[in-house]
mmCIF file of C-alpha atoms in Angstrom:
data_model
loop_
_atom_site.group_PDB
_atom_site.id
_atom_site.type_symbol
_atom_site.label_atom_id
_atom_site.label_comp_id
_atom_site.label_asym_id
_atom_site.label_seq_id
_atom_site.Cartn_x
_atom_site.Cartn_y
_atom_site.Cartn_z
ATOM 1 C CA MET Y 1376 -0.420 -106.207 5.557
ATOM 2 C CA GLN Y 1377 -2.842 -106.726 8.432
ATOM 3 C CA THR Y 1378 -5.648 -105.204 6.337
ATOM 4 C CA ILE Y 1379 -4.939 -107.604 3.464
ATOM 5 C CA GLU Y 1380 -4.986 -110.558 5.864
ATOM 6 C CA LEU Y 1381 -8.311 -109.340 7.280
ATOM 7 C CA ILE Y 1382 -9.828 -109.178 3.781
ATOM 8 C CA LYS Y 1383 -8.492 -112.639 2.849
ATOM 9 C CA SER Y 1384 -9.823 -114.117 6.082
ATOM 10 C CA ALA Y 1385 -13.229 -112.465 5.550
ATOM 11 C CA ILE Y 1386 -13.498 -113.807 1.992
ATOM 12 C CA GLN Y 1387 -12.606 -117.336 3.150
ATOM 13 C CA SER Y 1388 -15.242 -117.168 5.887
ATOM 14 C CA LEU Y 1389 -17.905 -116.026 3.403
ATOM 15 C CA LYS Y 1390 -16.928 -118.795 0.976
ATOM 16 C CA ALA Y 1391 -17.436 -121.330 3.753
ATOM 17 C CA ASN Y 1392 -21.156 -120.391 3.778
ATOM 18 C CA LYS Y 1393 -21.762 -119.790 0.062
ATOM 19 C CA LYS Y 1394 -25.541 -120.242 0.033
ATOM 20 C CA ARG Y 1395 -26.111 -118.020 3.047
ATOM 21 C CA SER Y 1396 -23.765 -115.356 1.664
ATOM 22 C CA PHE Y 1397 -25.378 -115.529 -1.782
ATOM 23 C CA LEU Y 1398 -28.907 -115.022 -0.428
ATOM 24 C CA THR Y 1399 -27.769 -112.073 1.686
ATOM 25 C CA ILE Y 1400 -26.003 -110.508 -1.315
ATOM 26 C CA ILE Y 1401 -29.189 -110.897 -3.389
ATOM 27 C CA GLY Y 1402 -31.127 -108.826 -0.851
ATOM 28 C CA ILE Y 1403 -28.601 -105.979 -1.016
ATOM 29 C CA MET Y 1404 -28.377 -106.233 -4.802
ATOM 30 C CA ILE Y 1405 -32.139 -105.846 -5.298
ATOM 31 C CA GLY Y 1406 -32.301 -102.746 -3.108
ATOM 32 C CA ILE Y 1407 -29.325 -101.048 -4.790
ATOM 33 C CA ALA Y 1408 -30.514 -102.026 -8.292
ATOM 34 C CA ALA Y 1409 -33.941 -100.500 -7.668
ATOM 35 C CA VAL Y 1410 -32.455 -97.199 -6.489
ATOM 36 C CA ILE Y 1411 -29.916 -96.990 -9.358
ATOM 37 C CA ALA Y 1412 -32.552 -97.815 -12.003
ATOM 38 C CA ILE Y 1413 -34.905 -95.142 -10.663
ATOM 39 C CA LEU Y 1414 -32.152 -92.522 -10.478
ATOM 40 C CA GLY Y 1415 -30.837 -93.458 -13.932
ATOM 41 C CA ILE Y 1416 -34.222 -93.115 -15.610
ATOM 42 C CA GLY Y 1417 -35.110 -89.959 -13.659
ATOM 43 C CA ASP Y 1418 -31.810 -88.260 -14.542
ATOM 44 C CA GLY Y 1419 -32.178 -89.493 -18.121
ATOM 45 C CA ILE Y 1420 -35.623 -87.939 -18.487
ATOM 46 C CA THR Y 1421 -34.423 -84.624 -17.039
ATOM 47 C CA LYS Y 1422 -31.307 -84.578 -19.259
ATOM 48 C CA THR Y 1423 -33.357 -85.448 -22.354
ATOM 49 C CA MET Y 1424 -35.801 -82.624 -21.683
ATOM 50 C CA TYR Y 1425 -32.973 -80.116 -21.170
ATOM 51 C CA ASP Y 1426 -31.185 -81.288 -24.321
ATOM 52 C CA LYS Y 1427 -34.353 -80.958 -26.383
ATOM 53 C CA PHE Y 1428 -35.890 -77.793 -24.954
ATOM 54 C CA GLY Y 1429 -33.108 -76.028 -23.046
ATOM 55 C CA ASN Y 1430 -31.026 -73.154 -24.334
ATOM 56 C CA ASN Y 1431 -28.107 -74.196 -26.513
ATOM 57 C CA ALA Y 1432 -25.346 -72.559 -24.513
ATOM 58 C CA LYS Y 1433 -22.634 -74.914 -25.813
ATOM 59 C CA GLN Y 1434 -22.633 -73.220 -29.191
ATOM 60 C CA GLY Y 1435 -22.574 -69.738 -27.678
ATOM 61 C CA GLN Y 1436 -26.226 -69.030 -28.413
ATOM 62 C CA GLN Y 1437 -29.710 -69.201 -26.936
ATOM 63 C CA THR Y 1438 -32.880 -70.433 -28.601
ATOM 64 C CA THR Y 1439 -36.522 -69.860 -27.711
ATOM 65 C CA GLU Y 1440 -39.830 -70.699 -29.349
ATOM 66 C CA ILE Y 1441 -43.050 -68.806 -29.976
ATOM 67 C CA VAL Y 1442 -46.058 -71.010 -30.668
ATOM 68 C CA TYR Y 1443 -49.279 -70.142 -32.480
ATOM 69 C CA ASN Y 1444 -52.348 -71.908 -31.059
ATOM 70 C CA PRO Y 1445 -55.454 -71.595 -33.295
ATOM 71 C CA ASP Y 1446 -58.819 -71.164 -31.569
ATOM 72 C CA ASN Y 1447 -60.252 -73.990 -33.696
ATOM 73 C CA VAL Y 1448 -58.280 -77.227 -33.305
ATOM 74 C CA ASN Y 1449 -59.282 -78.246 -36.837
ATOM 75 C CA SER Y 1450 -58.083 -74.969 -38.332
ATOM 76 C CA THR Y 1451 -55.516 -75.135 -41.141
ATOM 77 C CA VAL Y 1452 -54.421 -71.525 -40.628
ATOM 78 C CA ASN Y 1453 -50.685 -71.263 -40.018
ATOM 79 C CA GLY Y 1454 -49.481 -68.630 -37.591
ATOM 80 C CA PHE Y 1455 -46.155 -68.013 -39.295
ATOM 81 C CA THR Y 1456 -45.266 -67.366 -42.935
ATOM 82 C CA GLN Y 1457 -41.967 -66.529 -44.590
ATOM 83 C CA GLU Y 1458 -43.178 -62.940 -45.019
ATOM 84 C CA GLN Y 1459 -43.722 -62.664 -41.255
ATOM 85 C CA VAL Y 1460 -40.310 -64.189 -40.564
ATOM 86 C CA ALA Y 1461 -38.675 -61.616 -42.841
ATOM 87 C CA ASP Y 1462 -40.614 -58.848 -41.067
ATOM 88 C CA ILE Y 1463 -39.485 -60.072 -37.625
ATOM 89 C CA ASN Y 1464 -35.874 -60.293 -38.776
ATOM 90 C CA THR Y 1465 -36.181 -56.680 -39.949
ATOM 91 C CA GLN Y 1466 -37.958 -55.340 -36.851
ATOM 92 C CA PHE Y 1467 -35.743 -57.151 -34.336
ATOM 93 C CA GLY Y 1468 -32.623 -57.579 -36.452
ATOM 94 C CA GLY Y 1469 -30.372 -55.936 -33.905
ATOM 95 C CA GLU Y 1470 -31.513 -58.265 -31.117
ATOM 96 C CA ILE Y 1471 -32.218 -61.581 -32.862
ATOM 97 C CA LYS Y 1472 -29.566 -63.493 -34.785
ATOM 98 C CA LYS Y 1473 -32.118 -65.532 -36.711
ATOM 99 C CA ALA Y 1474 -35.846 -66.299 -36.824
ATOM 100 C CA GLU Y 1475 -37.040 -69.431 -38.626
ATOM 101 C CA ILE Y 1476 -40.173 -71.556 -38.866
ATOM 102 C CA GLU Y 1477 -39.865 -74.911 -37.169
ATOM 103 C CA GLN Y 1478 -42.234 -77.786 -37.882
ATOM 104 C CA GLU Y 1479 -41.396 -80.714 -35.616
ATOM 105 C CA SER Y 1480 -44.821 -82.196 -35.076
ATOM 106 C CA ASP Y 1481 -45.470 -85.566 -36.696
ATOM 107 C CA ASN Y 1482 -49.193 -84.788 -36.861
ATOM 108 C CA LEU Y 1483 -50.443 -81.645 -38.568
ATOM 109 C CA SER Y 1484 -53.198 -80.086 -40.646
ATOM 110 C CA THR Y 1485 -52.741 -78.591 -44.113
ATOM 111 C CA HIS Y 1486 -54.289 -78.307 -47.586
ATOM 112 C CA ALA Y 1487 -53.857 -80.952 -50.288
ATOM 113 C CA ASP Y 1488 -54.911 -81.292 -53.923
ATOM 114 C CA ILE Y 1489 -56.789 -84.587 -54.136
ATOM 115 C CA GLY Y 1490 -58.244 -85.361 -57.534
ATOM 116 C CA ASP Y 1491 -59.700 -82.136 -58.890
ATOM 117 C CA ALA Y 1492 -60.325 -80.525 -55.487
ATOM 118 C CA THR Y 1493 -58.295 -78.831 -52.759
ATOM 119 C CA LYS Y 1494 -59.131 -80.254 -49.342
ATOM 120 C CA SER Y 1495 -58.210 -79.605 -45.721
ATOM 121 C CA VAL Y 1496 -56.513 -82.773 -44.479
ATOM 122 C CA THR Y 1497 -54.695 -84.131 -41.458
ATOM 123 C CA LEU Y 1498 -51.290 -85.716 -41.974
ATOM 124 C CA SER Y 1499 -49.182 -88.124 -39.975
ATOM 125 C CA LEU Y 1500 -45.484 -88.082 -40.857
ATOM 126 C CA LEU Y 1501 -43.609 -91.365 -40.517
ATOM 127 C CA LYS Y 1502 -39.917 -92.058 -40.015
ATOM 128 C CA LYS Y 1503 -40.240 -95.767 -40.812
ATOM 129 C CA PRO Y 1504 -42.861 -98.262 -42.072
ATOM 130 C CA THR Y 1505 -45.892 -98.532 -39.795
ATOM 131 C CA HIS Y 1506 -47.744 -101.691 -38.865
ATOM 132 C CA THR Y 1507 -50.446 -100.036 -36.783
ATOM 133 C CA VAL Y 1508 -52.851 -99.513 -39.695
ATOM 134 C CA LYS Y 1509 -54.919 -102.160 -41.460
ATOM 135 C CA LEU Y 1510 -54.626 -101.937 -45.239
ATOM 136 C CA ILE Y 1511 -57.733 -102.701 -47.287
ATOM 137 C CA ALA Y 1512 -56.168 -102.012 -50.700
ATOM 138 C CA GLY Y 1513 -52.684 -101.669 -52.194
ATOM 139 C CA HIS Y 1514 -49.510 -102.170 -50.184
ATOM 140 C CA ASN Y 1515 -47.775 -100.622 -47.199
ATOM 141 C CA PHE Y 1516 -44.620 -98.531 -47.201
ATOM 142 C CA SER Y 1517 -41.402 -100.492 -47.662
ATOM 143 C CA LYS Y 1518 -37.966 -99.702 -46.239
ATOM 144 C CA ARG Y 1519 -36.993 -98.693 -49.771
ATOM 145 C CA THR Y 1520 -39.604 -95.907 -49.664
ATOM 146 C CA PHE Y 1521 -37.833 -94.282 -46.725
ATOM 147 C CA GLU Y 1522 -34.273 -95.043 -47.832
ATOM 148 C CA LEU Y 1523 -34.715 -93.586 -51.329
ATOM 149 C CA GLY Y 1524 -37.190 -90.868 -50.358
ATOM 150 C CA GLU Y 1525 -39.949 -92.092 -52.678
ATOM 151 C CA ALA Y 1526 -42.962 -89.754 -52.795
ATOM 152 C CA ASN Y 1527 -45.639 -92.301 -51.873
ATOM 153 C CA VAL Y 1528 -48.668 -91.795 -49.638
ATOM 154 C CA LEU Y 1529 -51.193 -93.977 -47.821
ATOM 155 C CA MET Y 1530 -54.776 -92.689 -47.916
ATOM 156 C CA SER Y 1531 -57.539 -93.314 -45.393
ATOM 157 C CA GLU Y 1532 -60.620 -95.272 -46.458
ATOM 158 C CA LYS Y 1533 -62.790 -92.254 -45.613
ATOM 159 C CA VAL Y 1534 -60.962 -89.942 -48.037
ATOM 160 C CA ALA Y 1535 -60.718 -92.623 -50.739
ATOM 161 C CA LYS Y 1536 -64.456 -93.316 -50.711
ATOM 162 C CA ARG Y 1537 -65.349 -89.629 -50.567
ATOM 163 C CA GLN Y 1538 -63.113 -88.650 -53.491
ATOM 164 C CA TYR Y 1539 -63.013 -91.810 -55.610
ATOM 165 C CA SER Y 1540 -66.044 -93.824 -54.382
ATOM 166 C CA SER Y 1541 -63.880 -96.853 -53.468
ATOM 167 C CA ALA Y 1542 -60.482 -97.790 -52.115
ATOM 168 C CA GLN Y 1543 -59.455 -99.553 -55.331
ATOM 169 C CA ASN Y 1544 -60.194 -96.482 -57.452
ATOM 170 C CA ALA Y 1545 -57.891 -94.378 -55.259
ATOM 171 C CA LEU Y 1546 -54.844 -96.570 -55.944
ATOM 172 C CA GLY Y 1547 -52.414 -94.975 -58.385
ATOM 173 C CA THR Y 1548 -53.929 -91.491 -58.085
ATOM 174 C CA THR Y 1549 -51.907 -88.535 -56.868
ATOM 175 C CA VAL Y 1550 -52.012 -86.129 -53.949
ATOM 176 C CA THR Y 1551 -50.177 -82.797 -54.092
ATOM 177 C CA ILE Y 1552 -49.052 -81.169 -50.845
ATOM 178 C CA ASN Y 1553 -46.868 -78.048 -50.789
ATOM 179 C CA ASN Y 1554 -45.900 -78.480 -54.449
ATOM 180 C CA VAL Y 1555 -44.831 -82.110 -53.981
ATOM 181 C CA THR Y 1556 -46.868 -84.801 -55.760
ATOM 182 C CA TYR Y 1557 -47.307 -88.133 -53.992
ATOM 183 C CA LYS Y 1558 -48.571 -91.398 -55.472
ATOM 184 C CA VAL Y 1559 -51.280 -93.303 -53.544
ATOM 185 C CA THR Y 1560 -49.900 -96.828 -53.041
ATOM 186 C CA GLY Y 1561 -52.281 -98.037 -50.337
ATOM 187 C CA VAL Y 1562 -55.579 -97.371 -48.581
ATOM 188 C CA TYR Y 1563 -55.995 -98.111 -44.871
ATOM 189 C CA LYS Y 1564 -59.054 -98.571 -42.684
ATOM 190 C CA THR Y 1565 -59.962 -95.321 -40.951
ATOM 191 C CA GLN Y 1566 -59.247 -95.384 -37.240
ATOM 192 C CA ALA Y 1567 -61.919 -94.156 -34.821
ATOM 193 C CA GLN Y 1568 -60.760 -91.334 -32.574
ATOM 194 C CA PHE Y 1569 -62.337 -89.255 -29.838
ATOM 195 C CA THR Y 1570 -62.308 -85.499 -29.610
ATOM 196 C CA ASP Y 1571 -61.709 -83.511 -26.437
ATOM 197 C CA ASP Y 1572 -65.450 -83.193 -25.787
ATOM 198 C CA GLY Y 1573 -65.888 -86.968 -25.841
ATOM 199 C CA ASN Y 1574 -67.607 -87.170 -29.220
ATOM 200 C CA GLN Y 1575 -66.419 -89.851 -31.610
ATOM 201 C CA ASN Y 1576 -64.551 -88.605 -34.668
ATOM 202 C CA SER Y 1577 -64.404 -91.400 -37.239
ATOM 203 C CA TYR Y 1578 -62.342 -89.317 -39.657
ATOM 204 C CA GLY Y 1579 -58.987 -89.968 -37.999
ATOM 205 C CA VAL Y 1580 -55.785 -89.159 -39.888
ATOM 206 C CA ASP Y 1581 -56.355 -88.630 -43.608
ATOM 207 C CA LEU Y 1582 -52.914 -89.297 -45.058
ATOM 208 C CA LEU Y 1583 -49.725 -91.064 -44.006
ATOM 209 C CA LEU Y 1584 -46.499 -90.070 -45.740
ATOM 210 C CA PRO Y 1585 -42.716 -90.240 -45.247
ATOM 211 C CA LYS Y 1586 -41.423 -87.427 -43.053
ATOM 212 C CA LYS Y 1587 -38.172 -87.185 -45.012
ATOM 213 C CA VAL Y 1588 -39.970 -86.513 -48.300
ATOM 214 C CA TYR Y 1589 -42.417 -84.047 -46.730
ATOM 215 C CA TYR Y 1590 -39.637 -81.821 -45.406
ATOM 216 C CA GLN Y 1591 -37.839 -81.817 -48.747
ATOM 217 C CA GLY Y 1592 -40.705 -79.816 -50.213
ATOM 218 C CA ASP Y 1593 -41.941 -76.330 -49.412
ATOM 219 C CA SER Y 1594 -43.603 -77.445 -46.181
ATOM 220 C CA VAL Y 1595 -41.481 -75.323 -43.863
ATOM 221 C CA LYS Y 1596 -42.545 -72.089 -45.559
ATOM 222 C CA GLU Y 1597 -45.472 -72.016 -43.145
ATOM 223 C CA GLY Y 1598 -45.975 -73.392 -39.667
ATOM 224 C CA ASN Y 1599 -47.125 -72.800 -36.115
ATOM 225 C CA THR Y 1600 -43.769 -72.723 -34.329
ATOM 226 C CA LEU Y 1601 -41.216 -69.926 -34.658
ATOM 227 C CA LYS Y 1602 -37.678 -70.587 -33.451
ATOM 228 C CA LEU Y 1603 -35.671 -67.544 -32.366
ATOM 229 C CA THR Y 1604 -31.889 -67.666 -32.023
ATOM 230 C CA PHE Y 1605 -30.019 -65.134 -29.876
ATOM 231 C CA SER Y 1606 -26.422 -64.425 -28.987
ATOM 232 C CA GLN Y 1607 -25.423 -65.677 -25.567
ATOM 233 C CA GLY Y 1608 -25.898 -63.086 -22.834
ATOM 234 C CA VAL Y 1609 -28.947 -61.191 -24.112
ATOM 235 C CA ASN Y 1610 -32.299 -61.291 -22.321
ATOM 236 C CA ALA Y 1611 -33.927 -63.843 -24.630
ATOM 237 C CA SER Y 1612 -37.112 -64.108 -22.556
ATOM 238 C CA ALA Y 1613 -37.840 -60.370 -22.661
ATOM 239 C CA ILE Y 1614 -37.180 -60.129 -26.411
ATOM 240 C CA SER Y 1615 -39.313 -63.209 -27.112
ATOM 241 C CA ARG Y 1616 -42.241 -61.687 -25.223
ATOM 242 C CA ARG Y 1617 -41.907 -58.512 -27.284
ATOM 243 C CA VAL Y 1618 -41.917 -60.554 -30.510
ATOM 244 C CA ALA Y 1619 -45.062 -62.396 -29.381
ATOM 245 C CA LYS Y 1620 -46.733 -59.060 -28.582
ATOM 246 C CA TYR Y 1621 -45.694 -57.668 -31.977
ATOM 247 C CA LEU Y 1622 -47.243 -60.669 -33.748
ATOM 248 C CA LYS Y 1623 -50.428 -60.303 -31.719
ATOM 249 C CA ASN Y 1624 -50.803 -56.707 -32.880
ATOM 250 C CA ASN Y 1625 -49.704 -57.103 -36.503
ATOM 251 C CA SER Y 1626 -50.490 -60.639 -37.712
ATOM 252 C CA SER Y 1627 -53.771 -61.416 -39.498
ATOM 253 C CA ALA Y 1628 -53.739 -64.880 -37.912
ATOM 254 C CA ALA Y 1629 -54.023 -63.283 -34.451
ATOM 255 C CA THR Y 1630 -57.797 -62.969 -34.938
ATOM 256 C CA GLN Y 1631 -58.081 -66.781 -35.196
ATOM 257 C CA GLY Y 1632 -55.647 -67.815 -32.502
ATOM 258 C CA ILE Y 1633 -53.084 -66.708 -29.955
ATOM 259 C CA TYR Y 1634 -49.307 -66.250 -30.075
ATOM 260 C CA GLN Y 1635 -47.616 -67.550 -26.960
ATOM 261 C CA TYR Y 1636 -44.005 -67.472 -25.823
ATOM 262 C CA LEU Y 1637 -43.037 -70.644 -24.011
ATOM 263 C CA ASP Y 1638 -40.501 -69.941 -21.272
ATOM 264 C CA MET Y 1639 -38.861 -73.350 -21.516
ATOM 265 C CA GLU Y 1640 -36.110 -72.603 -19.008
ATOM 266 C CA LYS Y 1641 -38.675 -71.824 -16.312
ATOM 267 C CA ALA Y 1642 -40.763 -74.853 -17.267
ATOM 268 C CA LEU Y 1643 -37.684 -77.100 -17.250
ATOM 269 C CA LYS Y 1644 -36.663 -75.911 -13.793
ATOM 270 C CA GLN Y 1645 -40.148 -76.730 -12.494
ATOM 271 C CA PHE Y 1646 -40.041 -80.096 -14.273
ATOM 272 C CA SER Y 1647 -36.608 -80.861 -12.821
ATOM 273 C CA SER Y 1648 -37.816 -79.973 -9.326
ATOM 274 C CA GLN Y 1649 -40.873 -82.205 -9.672
ATOM 275 C CA MET Y 1650 -38.757 -85.059 -11.044
ATOM 276 C CA SER Y 1651 -36.402 -84.732 -8.074
ATOM 277 C CA ILE Y 1652 -39.314 -85.000 -5.636
ATOM 278 C CA ILE Y 1653 -40.761 -88.032 -7.436
ATOM 279 C CA THR Y 1654 -37.361 -89.726 -7.726
ATOM 280 C CA THR Y 1655 -36.573 -89.093 -4.059
ATOM 281 C CA PHE Y 1656 -39.945 -90.478 -2.953
ATOM 282 C CA ILE Y 1657 -39.651 -93.637 -5.059
ATOM 283 C CA SER Y 1658 -36.013 -94.086 -3.996
ATOM 284 C CA PHE Y 1659 -37.124 -93.840 -0.369
ATOM 285 C CA ILE Y 1660 -39.589 -96.665 -0.953
ATOM 286 C CA ALA Y 1661 -36.860 -98.708 -2.675
ATOM 287 C CA ALA Y 1662 -34.549 -97.987 0.265
ATOM 288 C CA ILE Y 1663 -36.940 -99.904 2.520
ATOM 289 C CA SER Y 1664 -35.778 -103.082 0.784
ATOM 290 C CA LEU Y 1665 -32.208 -102.090 1.678
ATOM 291 C CA PHE Y 1666 -33.220 -101.800 5.323
ATOM 292 C CA ILE Y 1667 -34.773 -105.261 5.201
ATOM 293 C CA ALA Y 1668 -31.636 -106.582 3.491
ATOM 294 C CA GLY Y 1669 -29.587 -104.955 6.257
ATOM 295 C CA ILE Y 1670 -31.588 -106.888 8.849
ATOM 296 C CA GLY Y 1671 -30.693 -110.012 6.866
ATOM 297 C CA VAL Y 1672 -27.006 -109.076 7.033
ATOM 298 C CA MET Y 1673 -27.239 -108.599 10.797
ATOM 299 C CA ASN Y 1674 -29.005 -111.930 11.220
ATOM 300 C CA MET Y 1675 -26.379 -113.729 9.149
ATOM 301 C CA MET Y 1676 -23.533 -112.167 11.114
ATOM 302 C CA TYR Y 1677 -25.123 -113.108 14.461
ATOM 303 C CA ILE Y 1678 -25.422 -116.709 13.260
ATOM 304 C CA SER Y 1679 -21.811 -116.600 12.048
ATOM 305 C CA VAL Y 1680 -20.609 -115.321 15.434
ATOM 306 C CA SER Y 1681 -22.537 -118.083 17.207
ATOM 307 C CA GLU Y 1682 -21.174 -120.820 14.939
ATOM 308 C CA ARG Y 1683 -17.565 -119.622 15.180
ATOM 309 C CA THR Y 1684 -17.266 -119.341 18.959
ATOM 310 C CA GLN Y 1685 -14.388 -121.848 19.045
ATOM 311 C CA GLU Y 1686 -12.533 -119.937 16.302
ATOM 312 C CA ILE Y 1687 -12.915 -116.717 18.306
ATOM 313 C CA GLY Y 1688 -11.579 -118.463 21.424
ATOM 314 C CA ILE Y 1689 -8.536 -119.822 19.590
ATOM 315 C CA ARG Y 1690 -7.718 -116.401 18.133
ATOM 316 C CA LEU Y 1691 -8.023 -114.770 21.561
ATOM 317 C CA ALA Y 1692 -5.813 -117.479 23.050
ATOM 318 C CA VAL Y 1693 -3.006 -116.881 20.530
ATOM 319 C CA GLY Y 1694 -2.958 -113.137 21.143
ATOM 320 C CA ALA Y 1695 -5.709 -111.527 19.048
ATOM 321 C CA THR Y 1696 -7.267 -108.459 20.659
ATOM 322 C CA PRO Y 1697 -11.037 -107.824 20.913
ATOM 323 C CA PHE Y 1698 -10.505 -105.054 18.326
ATOM 324 C CA ASN Y 1699 -8.996 -107.598 15.895
ATOM 325 C CA ILE Y 1700 -12.012 -109.867 16.369
ATOM 326 C CA MET Y 1701 -14.460 -107.000 15.861
ATOM 327 C CA MET Y 1702 -12.691 -105.834 12.700
ATOM 328 C CA GLN Y 1703 -12.708 -109.361 11.264
ATOM 329 C CA PHE Y 1704 -16.495 -109.657 11.461
ATOM 330 C CA LEU Y 1705 -17.052 -106.035 10.462
ATOM 331 C CA VAL Y 1706 -14.924 -106.479 7.325
ATOM 332 C CA GLU Y 1707 -16.935 -109.596 6.476
ATOM 333 C CA ALA Y 1708 -20.184 -107.629 6.693
ATOM 334 C CA VAL Y 1709 -18.824 -104.769 4.559
ATOM 335 C CA ILE Y 1710 -17.419 -107.109 1.878
ATOM 336 C CA LEU Y 1711 -20.771 -108.883 1.786
ATOM 337 C CA THR Y 1712 -22.767 -105.678 1.297
ATOM 338 C CA MET Y 1713 -20.300 -104.044 -1.119
ATOM 339 C CA THR Y 1714 -20.401 -107.140 -3.324
ATOM 340 C CA GLY Y 1715 -24.169 -106.768 -3.366
ATOM 341 C CA GLY Y 1716 -23.706 -103.055 -4.069
ATOM 342 C CA LEU Y 1717 -21.480 -103.714 -7.098
ATOM 343 C CA LEU Y 1718 -23.853 -106.300 -8.546
ATOM 344 C CA GLY Y 1719 -26.808 -104.036 -7.759
ATOM 345 C CA PHE Y 1720 -25.177 -101.089 -9.524
ATOM 346 C CA LEU Y 1721 -24.509 -103.149 -12.653
ATOM 347 C CA GLY Y 1722 -28.003 -104.644 -12.564
ATOM 348 C CA GLY Y 1723 -29.670 -101.278 -11.950
ATOM 349 C CA ALA Y 1724 -27.702 -99.607 -14.757
ATOM 350 C CA GLY Y 1725 -28.633 -102.419 -17.144
ATOM 351 C CA LEU Y 1726 -32.285 -102.248 -16.094
ATOM 352 C CA ALA Y 1727 -32.366 -98.468 -16.604
ATOM 353 C CA HIS Y 1728 -30.905 -98.783 -20.115
ATOM 354 C CA LEU Y 1729 -33.427 -101.524 -20.886
ATOM 355 C CA LEU Y 1730 -36.466 -99.589 -19.634
ATOM 356 C CA ALA Y 1731 -35.564 -96.187 -21.142
ATOM 357 C CA PRO Y 1732 -36.411 -97.133 -24.785
ATOM 358 C CA LEU Y 1733 -39.641 -98.778 -23.621
ATOM 359 C CA LEU Y 1734 -40.562 -95.568 -21.807
ATOM 360 C CA SER Y 1735 -39.819 -93.557 -24.966
ATOM 361 C CA SER Y 1736 -42.213 -95.776 -26.919
ATOM 362 C CA ALA Y 1737 -44.861 -95.566 -24.202
ATOM 363 C CA ILE Y 1738 -44.994 -91.752 -24.266
ATOM 364 C CA GLY Y 1739 -45.510 -91.775 -28.017
ATOM 365 C CA GLY Y 1740 -42.268 -90.362 -29.417
ATOM 366 C CA GLY Y 1741 -42.765 -86.719 -30.417
ATOM 367 C CA GLY Y 1742 -39.044 -86.508 -31.110
ATOM 368 C CA ILE Y 1743 -38.275 -87.361 -27.478
ATOM 369 C CA HIS Y 1744 -35.901 -90.294 -27.056
ATOM 370 C CA ILE Y 1745 -35.089 -91.053 -23.441
ATOM 371 C CA HIS Y 1746 -31.666 -92.481 -22.599
ATOM 372 C CA ALA Y 1747 -30.739 -93.634 -19.112
ATOM 373 C CA HIS Y 1748 -28.105 -91.448 -17.488
ATOM 374 C CA ILE Y 1749 -25.926 -93.217 -14.916
ATOM 375 C CA SER Y 1750 -23.664 -90.646 -13.309
ATOM 376 C CA LEU Y 1751 -20.545 -90.978 -11.169
ATOM 377 C CA ASN Y 1752 -22.682 -89.853 -8.226
ATOM 378 C CA ALA Y 1753 -24.909 -92.896 -8.734
ATOM 379 C CA PHE Y 1754 -21.821 -95.143 -8.682
ATOM 380 C CA LEU Y 1755 -20.558 -93.526 -5.483
ATOM 381 C CA LEU Y 1756 -24.042 -93.723 -3.975
ATOM 382 C CA ALA Y 1757 -24.225 -97.469 -4.645
ATOM 383 C CA PHE Y 1758 -20.890 -98.174 -2.986
ATOM 384 C CA GLY Y 1759 -21.347 -95.666 -0.192
ATOM 385 C CA THR Y 1760 -24.800 -96.969 0.679
ATOM 386 C CA SER Y 1761 -23.773 -100.623 0.553
ATOM 387 C CA ALA Y 1762 -20.710 -99.940 2.729
ATOM 388 C CA ALA Y 1763 -22.862 -97.991 5.202
ATOM 389 C CA VAL Y 1764 -25.354 -100.869 5.407
ATOM 390 C CA GLY Y 1765 -22.477 -103.249 6.161
ATOM 391 C CA LEU Y 1766 -21.093 -100.987 8.886
ATOM 392 C CA ILE Y 1767 -24.439 -100.157 10.502
ATOM 393 C CA PHE Y 1768 -25.871 -103.663 10.526
ATOM 394 C CA GLY Y 1769 -22.556 -105.431 11.094
ATOM 395 C CA ILE Y 1770 -21.307 -103.445 14.069
ATOM 396 C CA LEU Y 1771 -23.512 -105.097 16.731
ATOM 397 C CA PRO Y 1772 -22.672 -108.703 15.774
ATOM 398 C CA ALA Y 1773 -18.987 -107.703 15.479
ATOM 399 C CA ARG Y 1774 -19.025 -106.151 18.965
ATOM 400 C CA GLN Y 1775 -20.721 -109.248 20.366
ATOM 401 C CA ALA Y 1776 -17.901 -111.353 18.921
ATOM 402 C CA ALA Y 1777 -15.280 -108.973 20.338
ATOM 403 C CA ASN Y 1778 -16.854 -109.031 23.825
ATOM 404 C CA LYS Y 1779 -16.773 -112.816 24.184
ATOM 405 C CA ASN Y 1780 -14.803 -113.920 27.234
ATOM 406 C CA LEU Y 1781 -12.016 -116.431 26.644
ATOM 407 C CA ILE Y 1782 -12.675 -118.204 29.981
ATOM 408 C CA ASP Y 1783 -16.374 -118.663 29.121
ATOM 409 C CA ILE Y 1784 -15.452 -120.022 25.696
ATOM 410 C CA LEU Y 1785 -12.976 -122.558 27.193
ATOM 411 C CA ARG Y 1786 -15.643 -123.782 29.604
#
């Protein structure tokens, strides 16, 4: 009962100075919100990377990837064919559950039949209509194109002029890629790009087409990424290295590139460690604002003690102990900071969920969609930290109030 009375009394005292209490709460809220937002985004990035690249242990299996990197970045040679996949399944059948070609990149090189010629082209696969290109002829993709899986394609001005002499002549023609025929519905202005050596490459991306339609064809019969699936418990890393070595010694594509096993678990552990360091450092900087807010709490409580000297004297006169007085002011400080902690947690969680999609867009997609991850630990951290700030910065003013002498007050 005494605890409830203390809380009620503390709330009434804080309500008596609403503006001062509000400004102090704002300081705590900003500090907590900054820390929660940083932790939420950092944990979200780490969780997203593990979900995308980590081993799938939930389904009782492990997955790894072997990547083929051609020596020439403009090469259209694919490192994996269905024949090679069948060979790997035969050679390592007792150790690998399944080997399959995976093509997740939205930008790739391949061959296409344009007009009466077969050309090496670069493709960009789209999940939805794009507004980043400037059309000079025809029309852009519509939502209907993606919903119904219409086999339409947008052609670059460079390709249109080279094959058909003008953009208008290219409209209505067809492009065949992996046995799927696409109709040219628009021509866009070629975007200037820069190669790794700094030279300008005005060719850009040759064709834009719906990703859904592309993968309905025979496109996954060849590719540069091989996904291996293992039963849980086997040494997936060792087997994957042996597969990469086997491909190096037996694949014809090995003379034009290199087969490389990506140890994603090791890379993810390093990434997680680096993210923890970065998150801790930024959180430390954000915690400085909490320290400053704590000074504000202390200042407010000292002012409150000074203004309520008569109240303290009356309470001492009617039998309150110095401990009762100290607890009253200490509870006020803790309620003040925990209110700021609650609002800061909600604000930080909201900010993290707001910034996560923007961060996904900023890094350019690639199948990576970051979602903020607010854990129970973050919730406990917000309340624990805010309560600690109230205790640490409220104890001195509370002790000053408790040490006031009744005789001095009456004088």
